[in-house]
PDB file of C-alpha atoms in Angstrom:
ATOM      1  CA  UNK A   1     -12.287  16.525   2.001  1.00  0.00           C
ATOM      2  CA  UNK A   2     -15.495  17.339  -0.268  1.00  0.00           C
ATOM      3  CA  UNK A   3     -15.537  14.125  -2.555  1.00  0.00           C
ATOM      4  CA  UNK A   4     -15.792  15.353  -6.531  1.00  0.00           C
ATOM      5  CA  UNK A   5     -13.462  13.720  -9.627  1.00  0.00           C
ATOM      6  CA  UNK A   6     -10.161  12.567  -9.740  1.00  0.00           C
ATOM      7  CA  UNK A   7      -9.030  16.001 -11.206  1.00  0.00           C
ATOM      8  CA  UNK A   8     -10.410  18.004  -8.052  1.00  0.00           C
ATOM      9  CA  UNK A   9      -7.181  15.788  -6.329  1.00  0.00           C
ATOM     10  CA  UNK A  10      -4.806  15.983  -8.952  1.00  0.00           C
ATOM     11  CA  UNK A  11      -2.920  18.780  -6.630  1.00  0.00           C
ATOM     12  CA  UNK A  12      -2.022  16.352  -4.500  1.00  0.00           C
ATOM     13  CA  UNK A  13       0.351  14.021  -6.848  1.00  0.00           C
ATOM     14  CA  UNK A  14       3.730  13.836  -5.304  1.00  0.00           C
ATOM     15  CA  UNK A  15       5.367  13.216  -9.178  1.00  0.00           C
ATOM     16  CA  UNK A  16       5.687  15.023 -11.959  1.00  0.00           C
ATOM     17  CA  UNK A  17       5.300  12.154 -14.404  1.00  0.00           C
ATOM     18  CA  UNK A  18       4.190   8.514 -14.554  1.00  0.00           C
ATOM     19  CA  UNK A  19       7.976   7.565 -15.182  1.00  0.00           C
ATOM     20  CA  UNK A  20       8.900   9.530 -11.692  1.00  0.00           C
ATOM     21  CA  UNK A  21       6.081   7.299  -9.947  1.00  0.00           C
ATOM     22  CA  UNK A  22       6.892   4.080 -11.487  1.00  0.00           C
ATOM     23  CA  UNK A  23      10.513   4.234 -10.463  1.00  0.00           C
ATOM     24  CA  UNK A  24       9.500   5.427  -6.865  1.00  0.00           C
ATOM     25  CA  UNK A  25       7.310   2.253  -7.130  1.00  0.00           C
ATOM     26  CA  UNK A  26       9.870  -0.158  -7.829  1.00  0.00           C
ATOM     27  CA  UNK A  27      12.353   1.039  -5.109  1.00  0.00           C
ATOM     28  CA  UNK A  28       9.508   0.664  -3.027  1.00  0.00           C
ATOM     29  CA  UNK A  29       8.695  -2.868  -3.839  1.00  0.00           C
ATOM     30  CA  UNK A  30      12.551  -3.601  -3.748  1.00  0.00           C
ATOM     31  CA  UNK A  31      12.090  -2.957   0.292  1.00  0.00           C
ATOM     32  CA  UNK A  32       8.856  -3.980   1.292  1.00  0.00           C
ATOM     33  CA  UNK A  33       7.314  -5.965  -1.314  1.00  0.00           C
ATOM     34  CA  UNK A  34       8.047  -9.460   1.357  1.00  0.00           C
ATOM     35  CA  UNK A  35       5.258  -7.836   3.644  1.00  0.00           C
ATOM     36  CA  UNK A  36       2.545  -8.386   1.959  1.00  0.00           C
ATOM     37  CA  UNK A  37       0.653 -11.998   1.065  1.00  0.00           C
ATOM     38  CA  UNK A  38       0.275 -12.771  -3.009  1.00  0.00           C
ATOM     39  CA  UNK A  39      -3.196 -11.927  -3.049  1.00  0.00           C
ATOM     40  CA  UNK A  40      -2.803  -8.290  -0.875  1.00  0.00           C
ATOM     41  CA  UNK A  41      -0.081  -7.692  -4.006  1.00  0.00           C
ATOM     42  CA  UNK A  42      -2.512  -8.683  -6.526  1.00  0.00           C
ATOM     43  CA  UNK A  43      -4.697  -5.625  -4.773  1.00  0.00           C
ATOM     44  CA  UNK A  44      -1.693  -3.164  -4.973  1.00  0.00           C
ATOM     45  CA  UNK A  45      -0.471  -3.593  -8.698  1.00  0.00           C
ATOM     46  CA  UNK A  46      -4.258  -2.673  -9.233  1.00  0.00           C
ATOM     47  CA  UNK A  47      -4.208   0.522  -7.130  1.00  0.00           C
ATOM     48  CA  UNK A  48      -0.518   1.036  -9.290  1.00  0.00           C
ATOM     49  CA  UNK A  49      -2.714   0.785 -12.381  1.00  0.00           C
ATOM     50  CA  UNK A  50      -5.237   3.079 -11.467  1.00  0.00           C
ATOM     51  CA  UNK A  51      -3.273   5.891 -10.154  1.00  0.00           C
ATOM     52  CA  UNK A  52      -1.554   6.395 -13.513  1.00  0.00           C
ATOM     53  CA  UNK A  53      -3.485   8.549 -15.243  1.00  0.00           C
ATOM     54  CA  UNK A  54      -2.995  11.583 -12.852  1.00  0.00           C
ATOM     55  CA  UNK A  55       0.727  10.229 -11.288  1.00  0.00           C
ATOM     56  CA  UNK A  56       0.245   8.445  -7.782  1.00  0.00           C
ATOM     57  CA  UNK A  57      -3.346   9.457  -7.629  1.00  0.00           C
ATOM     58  CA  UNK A  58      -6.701   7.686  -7.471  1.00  0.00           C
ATOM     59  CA  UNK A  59      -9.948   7.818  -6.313  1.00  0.00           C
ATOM     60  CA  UNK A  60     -11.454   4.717  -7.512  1.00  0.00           C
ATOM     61  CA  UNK A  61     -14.148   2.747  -5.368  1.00  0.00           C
ATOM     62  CA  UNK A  62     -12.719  -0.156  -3.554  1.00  0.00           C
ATOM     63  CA  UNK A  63     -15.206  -2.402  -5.210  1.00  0.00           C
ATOM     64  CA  UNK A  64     -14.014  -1.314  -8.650  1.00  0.00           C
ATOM     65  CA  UNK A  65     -10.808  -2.287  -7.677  1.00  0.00           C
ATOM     66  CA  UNK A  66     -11.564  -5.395  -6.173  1.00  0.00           C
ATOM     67  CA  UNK A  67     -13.928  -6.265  -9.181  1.00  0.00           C
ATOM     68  CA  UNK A  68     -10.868  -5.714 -11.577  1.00  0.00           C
ATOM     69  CA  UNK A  69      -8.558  -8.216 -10.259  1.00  0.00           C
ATOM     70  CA  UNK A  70     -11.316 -10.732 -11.117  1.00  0.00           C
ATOM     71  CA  UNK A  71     -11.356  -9.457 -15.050  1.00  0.00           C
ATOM     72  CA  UNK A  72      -7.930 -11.619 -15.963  1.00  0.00           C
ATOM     73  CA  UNK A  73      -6.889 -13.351 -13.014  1.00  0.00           C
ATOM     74  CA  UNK A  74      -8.274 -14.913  -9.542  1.00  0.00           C
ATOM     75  CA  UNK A  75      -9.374 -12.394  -7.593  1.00  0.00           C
ATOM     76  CA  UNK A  76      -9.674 -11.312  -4.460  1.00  0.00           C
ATOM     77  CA  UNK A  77     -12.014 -10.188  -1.774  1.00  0.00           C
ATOM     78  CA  UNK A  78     -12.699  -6.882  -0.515  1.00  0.00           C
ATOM     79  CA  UNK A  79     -11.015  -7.689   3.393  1.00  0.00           C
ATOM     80  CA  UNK A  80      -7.662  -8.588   0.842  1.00  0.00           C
ATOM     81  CA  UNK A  81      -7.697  -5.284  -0.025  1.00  0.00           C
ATOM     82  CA  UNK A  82      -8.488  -3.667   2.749  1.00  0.00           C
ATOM     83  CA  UNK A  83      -5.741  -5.245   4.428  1.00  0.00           C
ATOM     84  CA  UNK A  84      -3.320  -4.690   1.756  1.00  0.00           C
ATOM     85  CA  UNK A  85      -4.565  -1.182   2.850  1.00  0.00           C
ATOM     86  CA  UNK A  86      -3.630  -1.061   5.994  1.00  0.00           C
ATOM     87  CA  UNK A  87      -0.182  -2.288   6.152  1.00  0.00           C
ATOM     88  CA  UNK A  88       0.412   0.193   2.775  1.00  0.00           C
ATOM     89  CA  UNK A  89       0.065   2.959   5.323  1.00  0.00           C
ATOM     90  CA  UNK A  90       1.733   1.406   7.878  1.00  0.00           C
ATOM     91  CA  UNK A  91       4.848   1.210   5.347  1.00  0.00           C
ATOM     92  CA  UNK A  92       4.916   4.474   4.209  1.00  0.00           C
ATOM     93  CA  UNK A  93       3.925   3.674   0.477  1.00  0.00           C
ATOM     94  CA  UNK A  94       0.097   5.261   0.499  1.00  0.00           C
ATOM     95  CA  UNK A  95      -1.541   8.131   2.004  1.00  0.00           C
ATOM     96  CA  UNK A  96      -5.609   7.669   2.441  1.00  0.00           C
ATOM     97  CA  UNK A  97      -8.046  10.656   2.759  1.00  0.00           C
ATOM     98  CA  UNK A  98     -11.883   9.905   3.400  1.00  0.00           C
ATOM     99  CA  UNK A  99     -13.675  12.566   1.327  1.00  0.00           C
ATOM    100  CA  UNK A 100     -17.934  13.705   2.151  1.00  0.00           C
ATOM    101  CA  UNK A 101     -20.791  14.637   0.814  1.00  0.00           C
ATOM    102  CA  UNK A 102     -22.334  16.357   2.766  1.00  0.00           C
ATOM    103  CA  UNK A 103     -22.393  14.183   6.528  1.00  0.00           C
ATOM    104  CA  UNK A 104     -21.760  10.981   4.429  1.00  0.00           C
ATOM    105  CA  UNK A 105     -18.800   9.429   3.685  1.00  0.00           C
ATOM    106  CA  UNK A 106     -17.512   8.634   0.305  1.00  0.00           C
ATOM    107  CA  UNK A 107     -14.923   6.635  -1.468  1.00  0.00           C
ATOM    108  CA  UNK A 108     -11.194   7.667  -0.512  1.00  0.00           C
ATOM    109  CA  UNK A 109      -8.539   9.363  -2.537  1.00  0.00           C
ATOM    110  CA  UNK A 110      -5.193   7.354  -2.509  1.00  0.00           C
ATOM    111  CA  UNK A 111      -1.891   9.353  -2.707  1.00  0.00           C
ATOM    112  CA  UNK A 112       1.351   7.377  -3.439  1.00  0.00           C
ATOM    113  CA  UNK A 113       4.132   8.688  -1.417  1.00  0.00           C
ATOM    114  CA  UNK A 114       7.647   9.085  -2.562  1.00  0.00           C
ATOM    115  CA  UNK A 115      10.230   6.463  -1.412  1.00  0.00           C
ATOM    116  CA  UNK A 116      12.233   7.037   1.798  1.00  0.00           C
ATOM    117  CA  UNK A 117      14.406   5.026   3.033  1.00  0.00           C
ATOM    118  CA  UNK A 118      13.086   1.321   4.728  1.00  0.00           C
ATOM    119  CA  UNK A 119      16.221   0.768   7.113  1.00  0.00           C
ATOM    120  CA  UNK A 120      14.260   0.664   9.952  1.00  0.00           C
ATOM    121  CA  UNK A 121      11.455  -1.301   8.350  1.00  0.00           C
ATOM    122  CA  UNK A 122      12.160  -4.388  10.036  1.00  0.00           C
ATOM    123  CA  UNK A 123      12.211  -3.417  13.200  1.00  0.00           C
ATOM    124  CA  UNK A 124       9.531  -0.478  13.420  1.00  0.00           C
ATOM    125  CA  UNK A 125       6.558  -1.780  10.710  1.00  0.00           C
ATOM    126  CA  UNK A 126       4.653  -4.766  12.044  1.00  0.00           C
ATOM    127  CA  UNK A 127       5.157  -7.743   9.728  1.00  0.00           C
ATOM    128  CA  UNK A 128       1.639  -8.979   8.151  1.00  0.00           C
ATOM    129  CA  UNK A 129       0.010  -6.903  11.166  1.00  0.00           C
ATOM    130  CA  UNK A 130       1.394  -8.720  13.925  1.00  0.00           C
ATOM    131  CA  UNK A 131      -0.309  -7.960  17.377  1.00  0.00           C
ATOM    132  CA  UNK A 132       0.491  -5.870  20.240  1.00  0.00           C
ATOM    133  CA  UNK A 133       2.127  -7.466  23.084  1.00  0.00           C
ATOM    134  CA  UNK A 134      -0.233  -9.208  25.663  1.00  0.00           C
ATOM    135  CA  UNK A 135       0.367  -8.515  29.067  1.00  0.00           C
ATOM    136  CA  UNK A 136      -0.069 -12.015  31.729  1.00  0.00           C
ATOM    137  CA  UNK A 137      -2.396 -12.007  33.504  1.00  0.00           C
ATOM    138  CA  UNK A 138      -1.601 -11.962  37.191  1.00  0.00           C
ATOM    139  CA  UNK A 139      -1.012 -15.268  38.218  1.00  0.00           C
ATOM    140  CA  UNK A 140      -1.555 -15.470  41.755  1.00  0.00           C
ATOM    141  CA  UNK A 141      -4.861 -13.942  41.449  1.00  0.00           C
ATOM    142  CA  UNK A 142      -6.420 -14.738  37.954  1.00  0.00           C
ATOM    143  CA  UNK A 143      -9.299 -17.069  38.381  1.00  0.00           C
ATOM    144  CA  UNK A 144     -12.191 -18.434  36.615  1.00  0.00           C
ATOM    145  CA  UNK A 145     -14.872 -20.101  37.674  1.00  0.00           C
ATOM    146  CA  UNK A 146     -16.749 -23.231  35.587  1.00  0.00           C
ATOM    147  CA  UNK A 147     -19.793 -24.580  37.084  1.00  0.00           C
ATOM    148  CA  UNK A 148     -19.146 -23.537  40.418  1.00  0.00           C
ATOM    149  CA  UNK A 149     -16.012 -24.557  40.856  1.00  0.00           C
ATOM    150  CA  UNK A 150     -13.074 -22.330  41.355  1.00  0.00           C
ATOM    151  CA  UNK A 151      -9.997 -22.913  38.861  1.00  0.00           C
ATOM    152  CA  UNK A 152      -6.497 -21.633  39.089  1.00  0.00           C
ATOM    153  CA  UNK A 153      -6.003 -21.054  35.551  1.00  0.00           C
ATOM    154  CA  UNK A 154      -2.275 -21.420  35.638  1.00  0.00           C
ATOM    155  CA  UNK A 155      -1.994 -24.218  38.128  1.00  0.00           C
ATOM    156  CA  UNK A 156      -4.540 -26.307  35.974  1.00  0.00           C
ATOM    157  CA  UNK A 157      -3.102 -25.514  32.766  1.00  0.00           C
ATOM    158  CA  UNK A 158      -6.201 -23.434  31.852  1.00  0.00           C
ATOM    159  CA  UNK A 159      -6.036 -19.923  29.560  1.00  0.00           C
ATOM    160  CA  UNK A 160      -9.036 -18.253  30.068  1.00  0.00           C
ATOM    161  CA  UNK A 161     -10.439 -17.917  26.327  1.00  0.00           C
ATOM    162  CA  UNK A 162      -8.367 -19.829  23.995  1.00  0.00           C
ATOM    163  CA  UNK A 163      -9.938 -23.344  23.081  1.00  0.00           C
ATOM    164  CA  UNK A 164      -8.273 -26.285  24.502  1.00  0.00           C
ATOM    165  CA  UNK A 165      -7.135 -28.405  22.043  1.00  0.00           C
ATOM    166  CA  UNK A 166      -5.544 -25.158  20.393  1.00  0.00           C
ATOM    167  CA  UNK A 167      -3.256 -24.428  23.959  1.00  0.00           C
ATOM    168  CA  UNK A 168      -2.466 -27.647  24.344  1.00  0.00           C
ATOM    169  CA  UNK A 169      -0.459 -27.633  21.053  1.00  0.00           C
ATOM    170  CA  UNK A 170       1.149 -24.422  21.494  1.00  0.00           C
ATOM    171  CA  UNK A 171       1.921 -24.862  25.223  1.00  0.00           C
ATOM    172  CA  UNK A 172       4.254 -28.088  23.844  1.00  0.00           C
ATOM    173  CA  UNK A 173       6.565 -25.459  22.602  1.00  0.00           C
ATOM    174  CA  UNK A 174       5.826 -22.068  23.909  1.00  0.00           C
ATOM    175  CA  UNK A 175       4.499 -20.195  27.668  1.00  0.00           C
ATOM    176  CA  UNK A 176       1.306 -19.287  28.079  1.00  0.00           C
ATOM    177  CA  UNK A 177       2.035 -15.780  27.411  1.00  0.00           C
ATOM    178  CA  UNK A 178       2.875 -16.964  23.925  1.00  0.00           C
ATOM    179  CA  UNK A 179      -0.040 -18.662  23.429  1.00  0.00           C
ATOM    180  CA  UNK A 180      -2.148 -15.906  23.932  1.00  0.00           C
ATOM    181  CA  UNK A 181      -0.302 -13.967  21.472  1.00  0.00           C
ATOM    182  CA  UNK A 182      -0.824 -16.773  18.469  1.00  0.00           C
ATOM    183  CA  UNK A 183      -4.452 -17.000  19.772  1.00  0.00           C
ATOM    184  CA  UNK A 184      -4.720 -13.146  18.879  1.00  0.00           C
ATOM    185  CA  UNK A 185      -2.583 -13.976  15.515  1.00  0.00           C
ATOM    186  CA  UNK A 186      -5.864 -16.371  14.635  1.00  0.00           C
ATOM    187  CA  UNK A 187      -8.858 -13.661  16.565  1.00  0.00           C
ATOM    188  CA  UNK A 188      -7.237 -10.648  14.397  1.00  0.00           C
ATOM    189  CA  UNK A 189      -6.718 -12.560  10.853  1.00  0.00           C
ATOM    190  CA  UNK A 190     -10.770 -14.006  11.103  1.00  0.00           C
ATOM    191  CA  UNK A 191     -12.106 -11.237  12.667  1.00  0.00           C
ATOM    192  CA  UNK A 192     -14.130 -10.595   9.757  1.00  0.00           C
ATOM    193  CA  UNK A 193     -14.977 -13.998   8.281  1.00  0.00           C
ATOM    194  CA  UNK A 194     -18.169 -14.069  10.157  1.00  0.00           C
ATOM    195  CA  UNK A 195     -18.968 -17.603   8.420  1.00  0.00           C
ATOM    196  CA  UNK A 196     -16.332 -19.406  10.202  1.00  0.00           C
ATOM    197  CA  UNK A 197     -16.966 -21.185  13.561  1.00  0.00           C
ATOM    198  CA  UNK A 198     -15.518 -21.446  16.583  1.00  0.00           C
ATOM    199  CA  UNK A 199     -14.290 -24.867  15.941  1.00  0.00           C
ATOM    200  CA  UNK A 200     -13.377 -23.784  12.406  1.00  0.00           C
ATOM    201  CA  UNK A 201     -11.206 -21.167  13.141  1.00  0.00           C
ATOM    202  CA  UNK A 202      -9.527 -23.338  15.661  1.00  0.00           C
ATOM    203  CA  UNK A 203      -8.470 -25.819  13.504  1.00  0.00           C
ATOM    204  CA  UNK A 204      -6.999 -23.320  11.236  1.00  0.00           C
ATOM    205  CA  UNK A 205      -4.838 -22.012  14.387  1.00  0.00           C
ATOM    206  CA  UNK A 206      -3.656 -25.630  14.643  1.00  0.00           C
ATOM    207  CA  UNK A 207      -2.807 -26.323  11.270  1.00  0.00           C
ATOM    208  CA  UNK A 208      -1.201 -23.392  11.001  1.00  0.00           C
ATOM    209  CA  UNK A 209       0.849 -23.710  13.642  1.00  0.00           C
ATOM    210  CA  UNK A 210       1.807 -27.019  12.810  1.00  0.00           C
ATOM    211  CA  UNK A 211       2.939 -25.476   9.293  1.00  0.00           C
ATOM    212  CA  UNK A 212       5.562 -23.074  11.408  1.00  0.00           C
ATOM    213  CA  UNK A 213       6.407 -25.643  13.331  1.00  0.00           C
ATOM    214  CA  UNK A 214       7.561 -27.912  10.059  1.00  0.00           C
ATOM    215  CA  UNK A 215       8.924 -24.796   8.412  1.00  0.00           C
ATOM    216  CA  UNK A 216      11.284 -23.961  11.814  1.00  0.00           C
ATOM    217  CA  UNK A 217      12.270 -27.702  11.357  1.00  0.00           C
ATOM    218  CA  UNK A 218      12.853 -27.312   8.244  1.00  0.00           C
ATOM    219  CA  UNK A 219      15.818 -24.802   9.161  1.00  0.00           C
ATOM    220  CA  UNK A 220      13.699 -21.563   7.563  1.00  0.00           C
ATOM    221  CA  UNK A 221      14.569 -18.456   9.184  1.00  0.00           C
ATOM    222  CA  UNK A 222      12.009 -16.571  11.335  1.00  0.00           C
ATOM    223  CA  UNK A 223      12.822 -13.172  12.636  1.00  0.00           C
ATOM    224  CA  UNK A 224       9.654 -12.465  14.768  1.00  0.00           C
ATOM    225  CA  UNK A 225       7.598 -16.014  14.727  1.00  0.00           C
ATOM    226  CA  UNK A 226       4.221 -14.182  15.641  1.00  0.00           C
ATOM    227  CA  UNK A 227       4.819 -12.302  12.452  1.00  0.00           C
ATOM    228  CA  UNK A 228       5.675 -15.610  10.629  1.00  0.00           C
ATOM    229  CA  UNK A 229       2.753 -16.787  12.079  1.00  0.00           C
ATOM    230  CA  UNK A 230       0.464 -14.361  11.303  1.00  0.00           C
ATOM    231  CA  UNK A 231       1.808 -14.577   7.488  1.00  0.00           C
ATOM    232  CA  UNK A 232       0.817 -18.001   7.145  1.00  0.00           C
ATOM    233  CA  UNK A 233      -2.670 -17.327   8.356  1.00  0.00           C
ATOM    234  CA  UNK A 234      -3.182 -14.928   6.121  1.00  0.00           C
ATOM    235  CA  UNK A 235      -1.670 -17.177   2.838  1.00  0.00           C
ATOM    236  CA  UNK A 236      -4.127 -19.933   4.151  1.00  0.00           C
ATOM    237  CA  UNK A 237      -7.203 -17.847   4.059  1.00  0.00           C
ATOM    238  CA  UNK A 238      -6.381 -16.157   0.739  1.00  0.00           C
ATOM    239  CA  UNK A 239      -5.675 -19.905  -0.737  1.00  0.00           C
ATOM    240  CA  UNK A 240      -9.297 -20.903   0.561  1.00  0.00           C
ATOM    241  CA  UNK A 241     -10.814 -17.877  -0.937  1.00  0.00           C
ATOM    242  CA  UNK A 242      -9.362 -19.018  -4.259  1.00  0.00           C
ATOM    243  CA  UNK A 243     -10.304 -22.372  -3.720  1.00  0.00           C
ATOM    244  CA  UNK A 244     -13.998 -20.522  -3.352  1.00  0.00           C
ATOM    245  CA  UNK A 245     -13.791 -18.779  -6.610  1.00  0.00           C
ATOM    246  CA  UNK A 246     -12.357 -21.457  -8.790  1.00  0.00           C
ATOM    247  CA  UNK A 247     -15.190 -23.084  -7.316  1.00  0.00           C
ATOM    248  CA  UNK A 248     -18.235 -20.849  -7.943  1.00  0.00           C
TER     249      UNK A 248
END
């Protein structure tokens, strides 16, 4: 779409009043409001606000957005929102279109959708974005080799790519098929924190996990534990970026 103002857009509002889209919102949140993290929420009760003046419309810049959360409460970054974003469509709730000027891309227009039913919610949306299933790798054939030295990764307790310390953990309690899939959990949720290390972002896996691992204890009940996993990643990143503003 050819980006202009909000009232080029307003024919695609799916209410016929504010009051019609606030009560879609609330039976929305009613459903699926335990998918997202406090701080992604924080992100979408700004959208909400924004997309009031033309009903379930807006086509404010995601910096604008961001920006406001900061005006009378902590805010939150820009990959918050963005991944508040993504699991928005995912659900159902918001429809994104990219609009252009000319061959360059502008800010999107975001179209609230009207409530449907979320029975199947919890068993077709991925919780908190978990990750796709990881295949084994072969184990009669998969080999690496470090400093010359053939390795059968399986026979000497070895995954190919996930640090050490971090398998040994998990391997207490899960295969090594498992372990691969909370070592995506941790690749996926910092993908985009380019100031973390390698070393950094393993000990977040491992505290982490040890968190889930206190919480199962604990008797708290997990339907998919990559998704629970991936949850608390998430809440411990958006508690350090707080701990970064409060900071500043």
């Amino acid at each position: 779409m050819k980006s202009g103002s909000i009232e080029q857009f307003v024919h695609l509002s799916k209410f016929n009043d504010v009051k019609e889209f606030n009560n879609h919102i609330e039976q929305w949140m009613v459903d699926c409001k335990n998918y997202f993290t406090k701080s992604e929420l924080i992100g979408l009760k700004r959208l909400i606000r924004y997309s009031c003046k033309y009903a379930g419309i807006s086509n404010a810049k995601i910096q604008t957005l961001v920006s406001a959360t900061h005006n009378d409460e902590i805010g939150i970054s820009r990959s918050t929102f963005e991944r508040m974003l993504r699991k928005a469509k995912q659900l159902g709730i918001l429809t994104v279109h990219n609009t252009f000027f000319g061959s360059n891309q502008r800010h999107n227009v975001y179209v609230f959708n009207h409530y449907q039913s979320t029975k199947q919610v919890e068993s077709e949306a991925p919780t908190n974005e978990v990750p796709e299933t990881i295949d084994v790798l072969n184990q009669e054939t998969n080999k690496i080799k470090t400093n010359n030295i053939s390795i059968d990764t399986y026979k000497e307790n070895v995954i190919p790519n996930v640090p050490i310390r971090f398998q040994e953990l998990v391997r207490t309690y899960y295969s090594p098929k498992q372990v691969l899939e909370f070592w995506k959990c941790v690749k996926i949720s910092t993908r985009y924190l380019t100031y973390m290390s390698s070393l950094q972002k393993t000990n977040l896996g491992i505290r982490v996990f040890k968190q889930c691992i206190v919480n199962m204890k604990l008797g708290y009940k997990i339907r998919n534990v990559f998704g629970y996993y991936f949850h608390i990643l998430n809440e411990f990143l958006d508690a350090e970026h707080m701990d970064i503003v409060r900071n500043a």
